[in-house]
GROMACS .gro file of C-alpha atoms in nm:
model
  234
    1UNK     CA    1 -11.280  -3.283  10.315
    2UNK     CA    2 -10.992  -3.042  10.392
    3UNK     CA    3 -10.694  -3.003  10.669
    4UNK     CA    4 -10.724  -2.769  10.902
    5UNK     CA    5 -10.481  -2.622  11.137
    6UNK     CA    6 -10.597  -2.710  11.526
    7UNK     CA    7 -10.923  -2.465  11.668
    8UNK     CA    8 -11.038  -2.480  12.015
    9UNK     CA    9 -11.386  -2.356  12.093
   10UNK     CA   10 -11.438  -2.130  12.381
   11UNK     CA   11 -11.724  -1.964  12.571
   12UNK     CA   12 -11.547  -1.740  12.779
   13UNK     CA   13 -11.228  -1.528  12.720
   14UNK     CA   14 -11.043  -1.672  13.042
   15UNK     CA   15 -11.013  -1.975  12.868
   16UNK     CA   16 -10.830  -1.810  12.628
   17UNK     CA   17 -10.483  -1.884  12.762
   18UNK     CA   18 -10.570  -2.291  12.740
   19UNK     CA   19 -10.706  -2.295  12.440
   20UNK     CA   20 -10.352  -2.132  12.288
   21UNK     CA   21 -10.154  -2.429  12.486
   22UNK     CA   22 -10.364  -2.679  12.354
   23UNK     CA   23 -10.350  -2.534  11.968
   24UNK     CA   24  -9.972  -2.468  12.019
   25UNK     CA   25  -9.948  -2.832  12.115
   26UNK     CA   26 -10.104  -2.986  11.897
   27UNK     CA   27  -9.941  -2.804  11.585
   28UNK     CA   28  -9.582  -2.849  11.736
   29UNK     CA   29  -9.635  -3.247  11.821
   30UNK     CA   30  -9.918  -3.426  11.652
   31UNK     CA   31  -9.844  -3.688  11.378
   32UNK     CA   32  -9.948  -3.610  11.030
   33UNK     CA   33 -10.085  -3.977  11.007
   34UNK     CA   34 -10.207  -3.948  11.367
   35UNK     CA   35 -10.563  -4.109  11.508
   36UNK     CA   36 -10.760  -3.782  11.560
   37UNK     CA   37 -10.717  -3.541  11.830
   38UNK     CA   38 -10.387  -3.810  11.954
   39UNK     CA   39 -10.123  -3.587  12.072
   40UNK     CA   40  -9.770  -3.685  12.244
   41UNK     CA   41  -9.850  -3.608  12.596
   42UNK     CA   42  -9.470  -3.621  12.674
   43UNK     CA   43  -9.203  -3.460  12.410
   44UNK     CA   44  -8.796  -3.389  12.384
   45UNK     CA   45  -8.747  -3.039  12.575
   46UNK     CA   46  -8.541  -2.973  12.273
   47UNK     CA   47  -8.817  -3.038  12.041
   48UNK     CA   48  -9.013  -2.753  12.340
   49UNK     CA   49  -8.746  -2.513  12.304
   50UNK     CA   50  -8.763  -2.495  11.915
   51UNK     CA   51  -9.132  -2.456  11.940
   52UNK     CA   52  -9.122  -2.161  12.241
   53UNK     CA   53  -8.836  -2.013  12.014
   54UNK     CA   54  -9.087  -1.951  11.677
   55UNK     CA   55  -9.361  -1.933  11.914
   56UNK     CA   56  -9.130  -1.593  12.040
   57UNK     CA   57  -9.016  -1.451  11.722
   58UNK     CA   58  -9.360  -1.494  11.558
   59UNK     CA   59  -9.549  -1.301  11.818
   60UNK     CA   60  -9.295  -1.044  11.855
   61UNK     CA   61  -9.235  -1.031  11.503
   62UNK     CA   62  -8.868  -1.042  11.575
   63UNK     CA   63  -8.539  -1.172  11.388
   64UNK     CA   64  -8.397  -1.213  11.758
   65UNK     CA   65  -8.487  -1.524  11.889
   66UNK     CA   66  -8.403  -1.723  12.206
   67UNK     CA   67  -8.020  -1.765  12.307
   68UNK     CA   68  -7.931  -2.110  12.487
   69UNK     CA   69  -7.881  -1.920  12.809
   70UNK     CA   70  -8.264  -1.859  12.815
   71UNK     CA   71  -8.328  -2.242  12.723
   72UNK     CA   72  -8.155  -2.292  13.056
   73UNK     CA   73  -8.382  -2.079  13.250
   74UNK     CA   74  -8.671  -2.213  13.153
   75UNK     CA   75  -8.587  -2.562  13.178
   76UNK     CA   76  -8.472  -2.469  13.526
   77UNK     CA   77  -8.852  -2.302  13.583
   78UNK     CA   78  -9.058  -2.578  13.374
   79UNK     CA   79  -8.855  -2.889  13.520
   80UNK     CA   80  -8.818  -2.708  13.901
   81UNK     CA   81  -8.432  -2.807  13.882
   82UNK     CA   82  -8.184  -2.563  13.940
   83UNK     CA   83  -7.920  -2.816  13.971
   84UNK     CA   84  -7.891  -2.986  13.609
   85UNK     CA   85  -7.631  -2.843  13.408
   86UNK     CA   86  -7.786  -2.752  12.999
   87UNK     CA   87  -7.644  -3.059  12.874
   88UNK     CA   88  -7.896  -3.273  13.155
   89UNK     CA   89  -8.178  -3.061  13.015
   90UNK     CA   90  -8.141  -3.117  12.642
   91UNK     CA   91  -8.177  -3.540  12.737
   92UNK     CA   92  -8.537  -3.493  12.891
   93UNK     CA   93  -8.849  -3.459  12.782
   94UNK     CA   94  -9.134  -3.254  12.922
   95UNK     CA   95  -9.504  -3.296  12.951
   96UNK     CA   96  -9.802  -3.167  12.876
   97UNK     CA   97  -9.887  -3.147  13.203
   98UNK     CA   98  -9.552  -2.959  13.314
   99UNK     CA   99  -9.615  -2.708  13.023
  100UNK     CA  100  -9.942  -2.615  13.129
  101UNK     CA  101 -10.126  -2.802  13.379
  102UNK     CA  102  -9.915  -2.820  13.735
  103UNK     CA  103  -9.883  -2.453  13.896
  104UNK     CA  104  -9.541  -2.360  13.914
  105UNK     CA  105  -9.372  -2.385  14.279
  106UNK     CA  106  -9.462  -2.078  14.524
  107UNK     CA  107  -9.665  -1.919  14.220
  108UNK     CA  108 -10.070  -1.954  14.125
  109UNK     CA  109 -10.024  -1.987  13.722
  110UNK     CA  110  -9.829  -2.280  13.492
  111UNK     CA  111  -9.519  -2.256  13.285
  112UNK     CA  112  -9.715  -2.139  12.975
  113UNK     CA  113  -9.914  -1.921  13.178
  114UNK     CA  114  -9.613  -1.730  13.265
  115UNK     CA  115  -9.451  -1.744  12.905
  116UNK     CA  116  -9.739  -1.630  12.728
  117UNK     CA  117  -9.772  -1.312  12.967
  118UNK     CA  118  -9.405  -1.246  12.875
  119UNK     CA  119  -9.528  -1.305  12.488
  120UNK     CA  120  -9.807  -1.048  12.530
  121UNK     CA  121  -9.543  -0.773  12.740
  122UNK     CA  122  -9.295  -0.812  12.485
  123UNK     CA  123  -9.509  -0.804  12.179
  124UNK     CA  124  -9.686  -0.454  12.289
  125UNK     CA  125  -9.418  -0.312  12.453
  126UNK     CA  126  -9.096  -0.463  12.460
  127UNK     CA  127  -8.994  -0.520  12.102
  128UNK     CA  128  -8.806  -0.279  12.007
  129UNK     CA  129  -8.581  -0.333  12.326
  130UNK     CA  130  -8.565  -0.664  12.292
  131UNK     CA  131  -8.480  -0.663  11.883
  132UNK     CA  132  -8.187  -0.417  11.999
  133UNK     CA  133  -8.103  -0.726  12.272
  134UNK     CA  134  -8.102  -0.504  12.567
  135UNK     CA  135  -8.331  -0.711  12.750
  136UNK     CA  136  -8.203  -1.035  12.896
  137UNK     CA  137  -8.530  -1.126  12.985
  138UNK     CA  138  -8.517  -1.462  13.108
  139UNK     CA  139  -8.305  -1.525  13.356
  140UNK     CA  140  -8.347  -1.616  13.728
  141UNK     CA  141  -8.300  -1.344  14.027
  142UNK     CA  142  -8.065  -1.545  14.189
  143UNK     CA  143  -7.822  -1.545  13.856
  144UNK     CA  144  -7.878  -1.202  13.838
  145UNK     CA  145  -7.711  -1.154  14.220
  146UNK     CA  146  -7.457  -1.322  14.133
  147UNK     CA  147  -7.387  -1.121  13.759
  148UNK     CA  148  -7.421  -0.792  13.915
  149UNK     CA  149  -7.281  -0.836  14.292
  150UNK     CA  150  -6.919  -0.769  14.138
  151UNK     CA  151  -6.997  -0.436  13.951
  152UNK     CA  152  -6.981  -0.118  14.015
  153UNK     CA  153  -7.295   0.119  14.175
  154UNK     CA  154  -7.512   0.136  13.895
  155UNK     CA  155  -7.493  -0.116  13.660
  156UNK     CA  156  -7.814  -0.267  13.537
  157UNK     CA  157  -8.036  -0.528  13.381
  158UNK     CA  158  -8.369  -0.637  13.270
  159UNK     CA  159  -8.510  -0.962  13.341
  160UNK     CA  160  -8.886  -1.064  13.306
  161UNK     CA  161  -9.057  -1.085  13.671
  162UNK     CA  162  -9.110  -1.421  13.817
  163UNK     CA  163  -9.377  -1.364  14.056
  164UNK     CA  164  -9.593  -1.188  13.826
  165UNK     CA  165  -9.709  -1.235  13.439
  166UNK     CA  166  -9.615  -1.024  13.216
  167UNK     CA  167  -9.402  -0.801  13.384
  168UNK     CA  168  -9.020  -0.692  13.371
  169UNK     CA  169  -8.857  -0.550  13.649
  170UNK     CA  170  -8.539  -0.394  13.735
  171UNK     CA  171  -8.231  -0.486  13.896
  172UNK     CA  172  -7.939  -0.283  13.980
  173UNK     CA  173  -7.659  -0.267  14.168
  174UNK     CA  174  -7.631  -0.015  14.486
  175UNK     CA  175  -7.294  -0.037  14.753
  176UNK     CA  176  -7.399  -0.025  15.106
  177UNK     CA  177  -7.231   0.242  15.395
  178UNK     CA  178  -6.974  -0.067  15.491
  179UNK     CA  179  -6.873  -0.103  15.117
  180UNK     CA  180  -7.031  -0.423  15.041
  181UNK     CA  181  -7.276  -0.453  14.723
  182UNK     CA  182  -7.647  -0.507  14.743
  183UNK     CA  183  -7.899  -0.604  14.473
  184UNK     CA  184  -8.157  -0.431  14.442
  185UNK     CA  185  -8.477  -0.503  14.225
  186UNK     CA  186  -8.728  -0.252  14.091
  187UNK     CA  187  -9.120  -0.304  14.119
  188UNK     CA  188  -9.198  -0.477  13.798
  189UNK     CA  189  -9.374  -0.300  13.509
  190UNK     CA  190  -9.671  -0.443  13.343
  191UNK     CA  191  -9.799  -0.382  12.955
  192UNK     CA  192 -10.052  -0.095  13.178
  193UNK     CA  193  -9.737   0.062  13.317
  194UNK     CA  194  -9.564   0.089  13.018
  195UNK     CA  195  -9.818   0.212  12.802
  196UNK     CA  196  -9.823   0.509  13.014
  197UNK     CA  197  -9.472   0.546  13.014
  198UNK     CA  198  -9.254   0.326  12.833
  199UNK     CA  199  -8.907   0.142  12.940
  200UNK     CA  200  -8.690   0.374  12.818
  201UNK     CA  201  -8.805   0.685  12.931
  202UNK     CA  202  -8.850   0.516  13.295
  203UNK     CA  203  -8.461   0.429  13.289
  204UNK     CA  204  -8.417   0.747  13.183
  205UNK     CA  205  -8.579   0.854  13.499
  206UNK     CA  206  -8.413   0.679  13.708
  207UNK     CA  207  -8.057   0.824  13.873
  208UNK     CA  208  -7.979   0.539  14.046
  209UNK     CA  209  -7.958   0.333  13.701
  210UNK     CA  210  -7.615   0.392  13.542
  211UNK     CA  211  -7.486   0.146  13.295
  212UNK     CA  212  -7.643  -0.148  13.116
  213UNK     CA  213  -7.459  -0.465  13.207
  214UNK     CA  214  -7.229  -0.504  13.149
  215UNK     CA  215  -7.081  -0.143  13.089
  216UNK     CA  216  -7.314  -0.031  12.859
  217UNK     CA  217  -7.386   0.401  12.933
  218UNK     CA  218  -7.777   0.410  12.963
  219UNK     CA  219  -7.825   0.717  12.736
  220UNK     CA  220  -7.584   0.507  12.480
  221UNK     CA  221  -7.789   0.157  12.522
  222UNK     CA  222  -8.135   0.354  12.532
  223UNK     CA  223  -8.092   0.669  12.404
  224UNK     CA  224  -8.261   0.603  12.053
  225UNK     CA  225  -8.549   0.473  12.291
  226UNK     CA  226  -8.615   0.766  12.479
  227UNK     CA  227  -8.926   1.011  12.389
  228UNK     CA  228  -8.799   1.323  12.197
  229UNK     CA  229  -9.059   1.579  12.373
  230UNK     CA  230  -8.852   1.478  12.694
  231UNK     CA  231  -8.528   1.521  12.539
  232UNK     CA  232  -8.623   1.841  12.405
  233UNK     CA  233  -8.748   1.924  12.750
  234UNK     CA  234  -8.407   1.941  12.902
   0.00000   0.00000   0.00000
């Protein structure tokens, strides 16, 4: 007899995305000592966040992991509370059916749906950007508003889409004819988009897009990012 890490058998590659949940779960929270195939079905979000966090960096392959300003976002997203402060969060616990079972609010996929579709973006596209932290990623579009409305024309972030998986859009600051400041947010890209042009040379496209919030010159934040064939182009 021998251990063996946690296997879920499958008979159709749309189950894919469960059967990761349920082997993620199980190696995170299951007892060593445990009656077989007994699993927590509620844990500590901390316990969650230390688990998404070397879920993240071991996809990616990163040294960068999660900062606690993302932990706040997603409990905001997995506990549909956007009035708890971060130290209400780190006192609950979530469940297994919050993690990947109820659809999230206004949206047809689950919490882990929607993380794991960031996973996959970030892992085949995004790394590099994301090592070099000039991706915020995850943070809501409403935060966003309120980071940018104050700057000036131009300034820019990234921040992984909410209505889709596994995109990233674009948001960016423009000033209206009567002065005031309006937030604008770009299509989001998927892996598909990307592969056919990536992030940086996109940005690099893009006039409108200025400096990297929050006064970061584009060709300074992304310049090292940005496909030599079109810099020799110019």
């Amino acid at each position: 007899q021998v251990l063996s890490l946690p296997i879920v058998v499958i008979v159709h590659g749309n189950q894919d995305n469960n059967a990761k949940a349920t082997v993620l779960w199980d190696n995170a929270f299951s007892e060593i000592d445990r009656v077989p195939f007994v699993v927590a079905e509620r844990v500590p979000w901390e316990k969650m966040c230390d688990t998404l966090n070397l879920k993240f960096m071991a996809e990616v392959q990163t040294t960068k992991g999660l900062l606690k300003e993302h932990y706040f976002f997603l409990a905001q997203k997995i506990f549909n509370d956007h009035s708890a402060t971060l130290e209400d969060f780190q006192s609950r616990s979530v469940s297994w059916a919050q993690f990947n079972k109820e659809i999230l609010p206004g949206r047809g996929f689950t919490f882990w749906q929607w993380f794991d579709g960031v996973l996959d973006l970030t892992k085949r596209c995004l790394k590099s950007y994301w090592s070099d932290r000039l991706i915020i990623g995850f943070i809501s579009k409403q935060y966003v508003c309120k980071l940018l409305s104050t700057e000036p024309d131009g300034t820019f972030l990234l921040r992984f889409s909410d209505s889709e998986i596994g995109g990233v859009t674009i948001a960016y600051v423009i000033r209206g004819k009567d002065g005031s400041s309006q937030v604008e947010n770009i299509q989001p890209f998927s892996a598909k988009d990307l592969s056919i042009r990536s992030l940086g040379d996109r940005i690099r496209d893009l006039g409108q897009l200025l400096n990297l919030y929050p006064n970061i010159p584009k060709d300074q934040a992304f310049g090292s990012h940005y496909n030599s064939e079109w810099l020799g182009a110019e």
